[in-house]
Short mmCIF file of C-alpha atoms in Angstrom, two decimals:
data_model
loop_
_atom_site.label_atom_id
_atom_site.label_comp_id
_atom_site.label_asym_id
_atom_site.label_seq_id
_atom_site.Cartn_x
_atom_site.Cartn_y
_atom_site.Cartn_z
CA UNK A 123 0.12 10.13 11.36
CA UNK A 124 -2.78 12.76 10.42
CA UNK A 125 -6.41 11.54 10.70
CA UNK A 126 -6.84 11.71 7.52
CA UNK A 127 -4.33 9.08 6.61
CA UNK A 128 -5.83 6.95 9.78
CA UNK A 129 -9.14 7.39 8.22
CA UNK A 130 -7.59 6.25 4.84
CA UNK A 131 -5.97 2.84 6.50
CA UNK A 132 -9.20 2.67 7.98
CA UNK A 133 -11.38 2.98 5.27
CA UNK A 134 -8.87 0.83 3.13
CA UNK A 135 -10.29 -3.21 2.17
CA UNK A 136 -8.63 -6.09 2.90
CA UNK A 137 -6.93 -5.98 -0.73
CA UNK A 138 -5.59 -2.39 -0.15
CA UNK A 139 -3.97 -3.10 2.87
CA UNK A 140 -1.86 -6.34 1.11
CA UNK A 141 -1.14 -3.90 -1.90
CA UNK A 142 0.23 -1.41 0.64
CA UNK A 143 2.69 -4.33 2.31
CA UNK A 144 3.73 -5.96 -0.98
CA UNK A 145 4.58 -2.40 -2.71
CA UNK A 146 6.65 -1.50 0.90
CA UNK A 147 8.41 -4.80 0.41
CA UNK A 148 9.22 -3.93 -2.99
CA UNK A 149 10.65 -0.38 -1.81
CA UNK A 150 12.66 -2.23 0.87
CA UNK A 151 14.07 -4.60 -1.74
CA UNK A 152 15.08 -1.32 -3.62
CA UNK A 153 17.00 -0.13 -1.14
CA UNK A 154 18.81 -2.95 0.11
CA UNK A 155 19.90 -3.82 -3.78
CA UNK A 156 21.05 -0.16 -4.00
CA UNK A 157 23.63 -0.94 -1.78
CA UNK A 158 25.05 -4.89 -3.27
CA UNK A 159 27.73 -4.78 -5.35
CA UNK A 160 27.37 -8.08 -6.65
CA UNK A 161 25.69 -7.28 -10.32
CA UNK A 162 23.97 -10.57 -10.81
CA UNK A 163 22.29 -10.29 -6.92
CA UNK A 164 21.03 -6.90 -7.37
CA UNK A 165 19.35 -7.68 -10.84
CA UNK A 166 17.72 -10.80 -9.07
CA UNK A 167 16.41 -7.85 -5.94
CA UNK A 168 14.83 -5.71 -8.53
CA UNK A 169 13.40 -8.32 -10.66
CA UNK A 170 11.84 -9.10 -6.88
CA UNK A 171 10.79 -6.11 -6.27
CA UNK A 172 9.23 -5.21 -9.78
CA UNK A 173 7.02 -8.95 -8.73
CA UNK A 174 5.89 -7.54 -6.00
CA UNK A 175 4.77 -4.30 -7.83
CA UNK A 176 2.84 -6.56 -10.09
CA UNK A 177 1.40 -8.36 -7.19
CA UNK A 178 0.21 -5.05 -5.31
CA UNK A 179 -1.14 -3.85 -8.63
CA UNK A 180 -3.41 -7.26 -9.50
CA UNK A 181 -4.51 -7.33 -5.87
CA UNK A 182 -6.09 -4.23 -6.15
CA UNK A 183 -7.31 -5.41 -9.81
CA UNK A 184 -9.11 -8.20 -8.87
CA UNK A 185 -9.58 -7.67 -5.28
CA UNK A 186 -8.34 -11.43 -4.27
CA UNK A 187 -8.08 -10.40 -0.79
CA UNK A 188 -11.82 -8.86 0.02
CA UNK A 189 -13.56 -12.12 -0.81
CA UNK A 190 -13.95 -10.89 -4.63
CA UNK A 191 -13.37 -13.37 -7.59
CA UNK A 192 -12.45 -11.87 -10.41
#
């Protein structure tokens, strides 16, 4: 890792860091449903994965994580 990507994790909030573990959760879930066969169970993966997207993307928005209130 560079030091200027440490510096960014360290200079990240509270908020940031959650956004970073749900939107690596939702990558995860990407790749594992690339690989099912079963049509129905891969929709439901990706339909996960786009949630946590949304969740990564309204943590940042409101900043529930840093002691904000939106």
């Amino acid at each position: 890792m560079s030091v200027n990507a440490v510096q960014g994790v360290i200079s990240m909030d509270k908020s940031e860091h959650v956004a970073v573990r749900l939107t690596r959760r939702a990558e995860a879930l990407r790749a594992i449903a690339s690989n099912v066969k079963d049509q129905e169970s891969r929709e439901a993966m990706l339909d996960w994965a786009a949630d946590y997207e949304r969740l990564a993307e309204r943590a940042i928005e409101v900043g529930t994580f840093s002691g904000r209130r939106g």
